[in-house]
Amino acid sequence: MSKNIDITQAGVEVKKSACYFCHQNCGVLAYVKDGKVLKIEGDPEFPTNQGGLCCRGNIALQHLDHPARINYPLKRVGKRGEGKWEQIPWDQAMKEIGSKLLQIRSEFGAEAVATAGGTQRTDDWSRRRFMNLFGSPNGFHNSHLCWIPTFMVETAIYGWCPFELDMGSSRCLILWGQNPGAAGMPEMHHIRELQEKGMKLIVIDPRFSETAAKADLWLPLRPGSDLALALAWIHVIIFEGLYDQEFVANCCEGFGELADHVENFTPEWAAELTWLTPEQIRAGAYMYAMNKPGNIQWGTSVDQIGKPAGSTMHARAILRALTGNLDAPGSDLLTGPSPDFLTDEEMEANDQLPEEQKAKQIGSDRFKLVTWPGYSKIAEQTRKVWGKAPTAEWMCEAHPPSVFRSILSGKPYQVKALLVSATNPINSYGETSLVLDALKAVDFMVTCDYWMTPTAALSDYVIPIAGALERPTITSSYGCSDFLLASQRAIQPMYERRNDYNFWRDLGCAMGQQEMWPWATVEEAYYAKIAPLGYDIESYDEFVERYRFHFPEREYFKYQRQGFATPSGKVELYSTVLKDLGYPPLPPYIGPTENEIDDPELAKEFPLVLTTGGGFMPYHHSEHFQIKEVRFLRHEPYMDINPATAAELSIEDGDWVWIETKRGRIKQKANLTQGIHPRVIYTQRGWWYPERSMAAPELGGCLESNTNVLTTTADDHCDPYSGSWANRGLLCRVYKVNASDMEGK
Amino acid sequence: MARYAMVIDTRKCIGCHSCTVACKVHNELPVEMIYNPVTTVGPTGVYPDVQMVHIPLLCMHCDNPPCVDGCPTCASQRREKDGIVFVEDSKCVGCLACVMACPYGARYKNHATGAVQKCDFCKDRVDIGLKPHCVNTCHQKARIFGDLDDETSDVHKLVNGENACRLLGELGTDPYVFYIYGLEVKNP
């Protein structure tokens, strides 16, 4: 498609588009003629990727018109999952779905309609707006596994999440369970450049990842034991006098209580729990505390360890505060929300959801931090200082496993309809057997997607969604950054695909919400968002073409002027917000979700420790297995196992093996590697096989190699603060697949 | 006159295969044809004392290319003006003599056309002042391309200033793809 394309020919326009295959949203230049994209390349002017594109970015044209894409709304005509569909017009689909939802609302209440989302590659403020206007509090994503609990714990402690890293003058960076070498190419490039200038890099990861290979210090801890490491670091930093005395004295509350609390959490104590040596633990604490300013980059791992997650986030947040690495040059910045453009929260119409409906949010009775009880409390604080609240979509959601359970148990009430957008829960939510049973049992299901996924295959309607090159994009860190990057669509959506914005808007309008949806197109809505910035522009596209991004002038030490957005106005090491919600005000030690110390009997049966969920090129979550231009790189799923362990189990490189937990077992191929501890197993996430039958029960082989068959969402395995479930730090066993059971699960 | 060369800085390469895919997609290669595979060596050593390096491979654009010498139809050629080694499709009869002659395994038969193909440094792009696709797409800037004869070029500075080495240099093929290894190697 692009070989020797003459981009200088008459009529070729260059569109400033964005990649949409992960939420880095790298800048892309699209060369367009007569409504067709002739060629794409990385935008060399874009501040993050600077012209680079990863494997996924390069296949934008293969994705755009792939023969397996869903191009028209599909209505089920056979039995659920049978794979028989009728193609219907978009407007008919919206009318039929709308009237079904209205019927469910009148019979069972608005809360009987829930919506499941995926990662942040959608206009989710519009989903929230739809749900608020409809009256249901039960929107959710698997964002519980991805930053959201971290954001809320940190906001409870110091009034916003310091996700903006001022790395230009940083001297030390901690990547805590993050592997930009496989998941964040632009970030990796910047890290390497800064390392050349002398910045130290600490990588905390059980695997010798692409990034760990470049680290100054690699700390391969036992999966799920991050909390012991964080507490021991706090101990070292306090008792060896490495903390920032001035910052702690002037800006922090609860230092004395904290010091008492961590007195016994020595490196020697943590060594046994983390499988690191006391020397390794001390080395990390010294490197971070003695190379100031420094940064702790967020990574998904702590959001995914289940039971100890919330306490770990709290301990990690304390490390920043103790070292004074907050809102100072070169440290992690508390930017707050944008005071200038309309944030996602301001587009969500949260005031339209009645209080009595908020109270019905599933999971909010137990997991209070990212549901209405905790969100309201934290938003009240941030409004006082910043004038604005975090995005409610993401930060205030129903608890996903509890919604799936409510479908099956009717408790606390039965969810009757599920609107699935940009996710394939069978592969991406925890404990697949639960999810699959729930999706089969729910009365009514609609899936918005690019492909016929295992989840789409079980739906009543499948709605075709516009993808990269067909949609404008604003990148603003879940709507919580004070900056934004803007990209335009290269072409209008092909066939009868629409933006997910149009899905929520058209569905809302089909149900009588017209007055609340004044923006006919995404561009009109985006223009409304950015208009308050005051640029001399008359449209969103003009902003993209002339400016592309908005970075406000940076102000350090904002807390000196306005305090921290907490009840005391200080950093609350001892957190009154957590305490008021019924959680411990200081981070208690909690062992990994499943572990050999608390449950030695289980460990006898399942002697190895499992970590799942790490990203790997060229896929993203459960996507892109259809595209042969990347599938050839990794045709089959692989798990990592140390050669010594493999030898004990008579497993050779490339053998198919079973990986089994208490929840079930899956097959992946063995990759023998010295990059992993002899007692640790890593499985790849996301796997299904689109080349197989998509009809039930096969559903694209969605159980065979799907790592979420192994994960757990039981209430007592979830983080009590946020309800995030456990993908890491689980107990498992591994054994060879016999020739006789190569087929089936 | 110029002498094009590529420097691959393995200190920066993370083995993401972006170059492999960009090359394939933009040059419209069949799935089985890979001009520039990335080989990962490691992790070597014993846990936790391990190392890992990624080595992107491609045609070495040799000054003494055995494939050109071995081609009976003069389809394999080396451009005098800039040293790029390429195959003139219309002259290739698919005899595979060049495939056997190349010590780097950098040549592949296209089963659809019958001709042998290989990396040509994206010569059509280079001719109009652009860089090869694999260079443009590399987030990590691990591939550096330019004119080795130009003393101001990055490739000239790297080849002459860093501990750059060539693959199978002992064969006398005189490759124009250079590799830089090791985090500790700095400018002298």
PDB file of C-alpha atoms in Angstrom, chain A residues 1-4 26 39-40 49-55 58 62 181 185 188-189 192 196 208-210 214 218 220 628 632-633 673-677, chain B residues 10-14 16-18 20-22 24-28 31 34 43 45-48 50-52 124-125 133 136-141 183:
ATOM      1  CA  MET A   1       0.000   0.000   0.000  1.00  0.00           C
ATOM      2  CA  SER A   2       2.781   2.388   0.701  1.00  0.00           C
ATOM      3  CA  LYS A   3       5.669   1.192  -1.403  1.00  0.00           C
ATOM      4  CA  ASN A   4       6.879   4.021  -3.581  1.00  0.00           C
ATOM      5  CA  CYS A  26       1.990   8.442  19.208  1.00  0.00           C
ATOM      6  CA  LYS A  39       0.575   6.036   3.615  1.00  0.00           C
ATOM      7  CA  ILE A  40       1.350   6.662   7.262  1.00  0.00           C
ATOM      8  CA  ASN A  49       7.434   9.555  19.715  1.00  0.00           C
ATOM      9  CA  GLN A  50       9.493  11.989  17.589  1.00  0.00           C
ATOM     10  CA  GLY A  51       8.797  10.015  14.420  1.00  0.00           C
ATOM     11  CA  GLY A  52       9.085   6.553  15.936  1.00  0.00           C
ATOM     12  CA  LEU A  53       6.377   3.934  15.623  1.00  0.00           C
ATOM     13  CA  CYS A  54       6.326   0.478  17.163  1.00  0.00           C
ATOM     14  CA  CYS A  55       5.166  -2.747  15.504  1.00  0.00           C
ATOM     15  CA  ASN A  58       3.173   0.462  11.617  1.00  0.00           C
ATOM     16  CA  GLN A  62      -3.527  -3.315   7.693  1.00  0.00           C
ATOM     17  CA  GLY A 181      10.884  -1.467  26.781  1.00  0.00           C
ATOM     18  CA  MET A 185       8.473   2.999  23.436  1.00  0.00           C
ATOM     19  CA  MET A 188      11.964   4.103  26.986  1.00  0.00           C
ATOM     20  CA  HIS A 189      13.731   6.382  24.547  1.00  0.00           C
ATOM     21  CA  ARG A 192      17.860   5.932  27.806  1.00  0.00           C
ATOM     22  CA  GLU A 196      23.372   8.765  29.298  1.00  0.00           C
ATOM     23  CA  PHE A 208      14.598  -9.649  33.491  1.00  0.00           C
ATOM     24  CA  SER A 209      12.548  -7.509  31.134  1.00  0.00           C
ATOM     25  CA  GLU A 210      13.665  -5.448  28.164  1.00  0.00           C
ATOM     26  CA  LYS A 214      19.143  -1.525  30.853  1.00  0.00           C
ATOM     27  CA  TRP A 218      17.411  -4.684  38.975  1.00  0.00           C
ATOM     28  CA  PRO A 220      13.698  -9.189  41.026  1.00  0.00           C
ATOM     29  CA  LYS A 628      -0.466 -11.562  10.142  1.00  0.00           C
ATOM     30  CA  PHE A 632       4.403 -13.899  12.653  1.00  0.00           C
ATOM     31  CA  LEU A 633       6.599 -12.455  15.410  1.00  0.00           C
ATOM     32  CA  THR A 673      15.071 -18.370  30.495  1.00  0.00           C
ATOM     33  CA  GLN A 674      17.623 -17.392  33.111  1.00  0.00           C
ATOM     34  CA  GLY A 675      15.726 -14.117  33.404  1.00  0.00           C
ATOM     35  CA  ILE A 676      13.348 -15.471  36.033  1.00  0.00           C
ATOM     36  CA  HIS A 677      13.653 -16.909  39.557  1.00  0.00           C
TER      37      HIS A 677
ATOM     38  CA  THR B  10      22.835  -2.262  20.600  1.00  0.00           C
ATOM     39  CA  ARG B  11      23.047  -0.280  23.835  1.00  0.00           C
ATOM     40  CA  LYS B  12      19.797   1.353  22.768  1.00  0.00           C
ATOM     41  CA  CYS B  13      18.035  -1.515  21.017  1.00  0.00           C
ATOM     42  CA  ILE B  14      15.287  -3.111  23.106  1.00  0.00           C
ATOM     43  CA  CYS B  16      10.861  -4.509  19.940  1.00  0.00           C
ATOM     44  CA  HIS B  17      10.879  -5.580  16.268  1.00  0.00           C
ATOM     45  CA  SER B  18       9.442  -2.265  15.096  1.00  0.00           C
ATOM     46  CA  THR B  20      11.201  -5.654  11.239  1.00  0.00           C
ATOM     47  CA  VAL B  21       7.533  -4.799  10.909  1.00  0.00           C
ATOM     48  CA  ALA B  22       8.016  -1.343   9.394  1.00  0.00           C
ATOM     49  CA  LYS B  24       7.800  -5.586   5.939  1.00  0.00           C
ATOM     50  CA  VAL B  25       4.731  -3.384   5.841  1.00  0.00           C
ATOM     51  CA  HIS B  26       6.152  -0.460   3.909  1.00  0.00           C
ATOM     52  CA  ASN B  27       8.045  -2.624   1.429  1.00  0.00           C
ATOM     53  CA  GLU B  28       4.995  -4.900   1.067  1.00  0.00           C
ATOM     54  CA  VAL B  31       4.883 -12.682   5.564  1.00  0.00           C
ATOM     55  CA  ILE B  34      12.038 -10.709   6.696  1.00  0.00           C
ATOM     56  CA  PRO B  43      19.463 -13.635  28.992  1.00  0.00           C
ATOM     57  CA  GLY B  45      24.527 -16.023  32.653  1.00  0.00           C
ATOM     58  CA  VAL B  46      22.759 -17.549  35.631  1.00  0.00           C
ATOM     59  CA  TYR B  47      19.818 -15.893  37.410  1.00  0.00           C
ATOM     60  CA  PRO B  48      20.032 -13.203  38.722  1.00  0.00           C
ATOM     61  CA  VAL B  50      22.264 -12.088  33.614  1.00  0.00           C
ATOM     62  CA  GLN B  51      22.660  -9.963  30.513  1.00  0.00           C
ATOM     63  CA  MET B  52      20.734  -9.564  27.310  1.00  0.00           C
ATOM     64  CA  ASP B 124      14.362   4.838  -3.584  1.00  0.00           C
ATOM     65  CA  ARG B 125      13.808   6.794  -0.398  1.00  0.00           C
ATOM     66  CA  HIS B 133      11.914   2.901   6.994  1.00  0.00           C
ATOM     67  CA  ASN B 136      12.590   6.318  10.837  1.00  0.00           C
ATOM     68  CA  THR B 137      10.445   3.967  12.844  1.00  0.00           C
ATOM     69  CA  CYS B 138      13.008   3.225  15.574  1.00  0.00           C
ATOM     70  CA  HIS B 139      11.762   4.900  18.739  1.00  0.00           C
ATOM     71  CA  GLN B 140      15.067   4.285  20.439  1.00  0.00           C
ATOM     72  CA  LYS B 141      17.174   5.858  17.669  1.00  0.00           C
ATOM     73  CA  LEU B 183      26.923   0.098  28.083  1.00  0.00           C
TER      74      LEU B 183
END
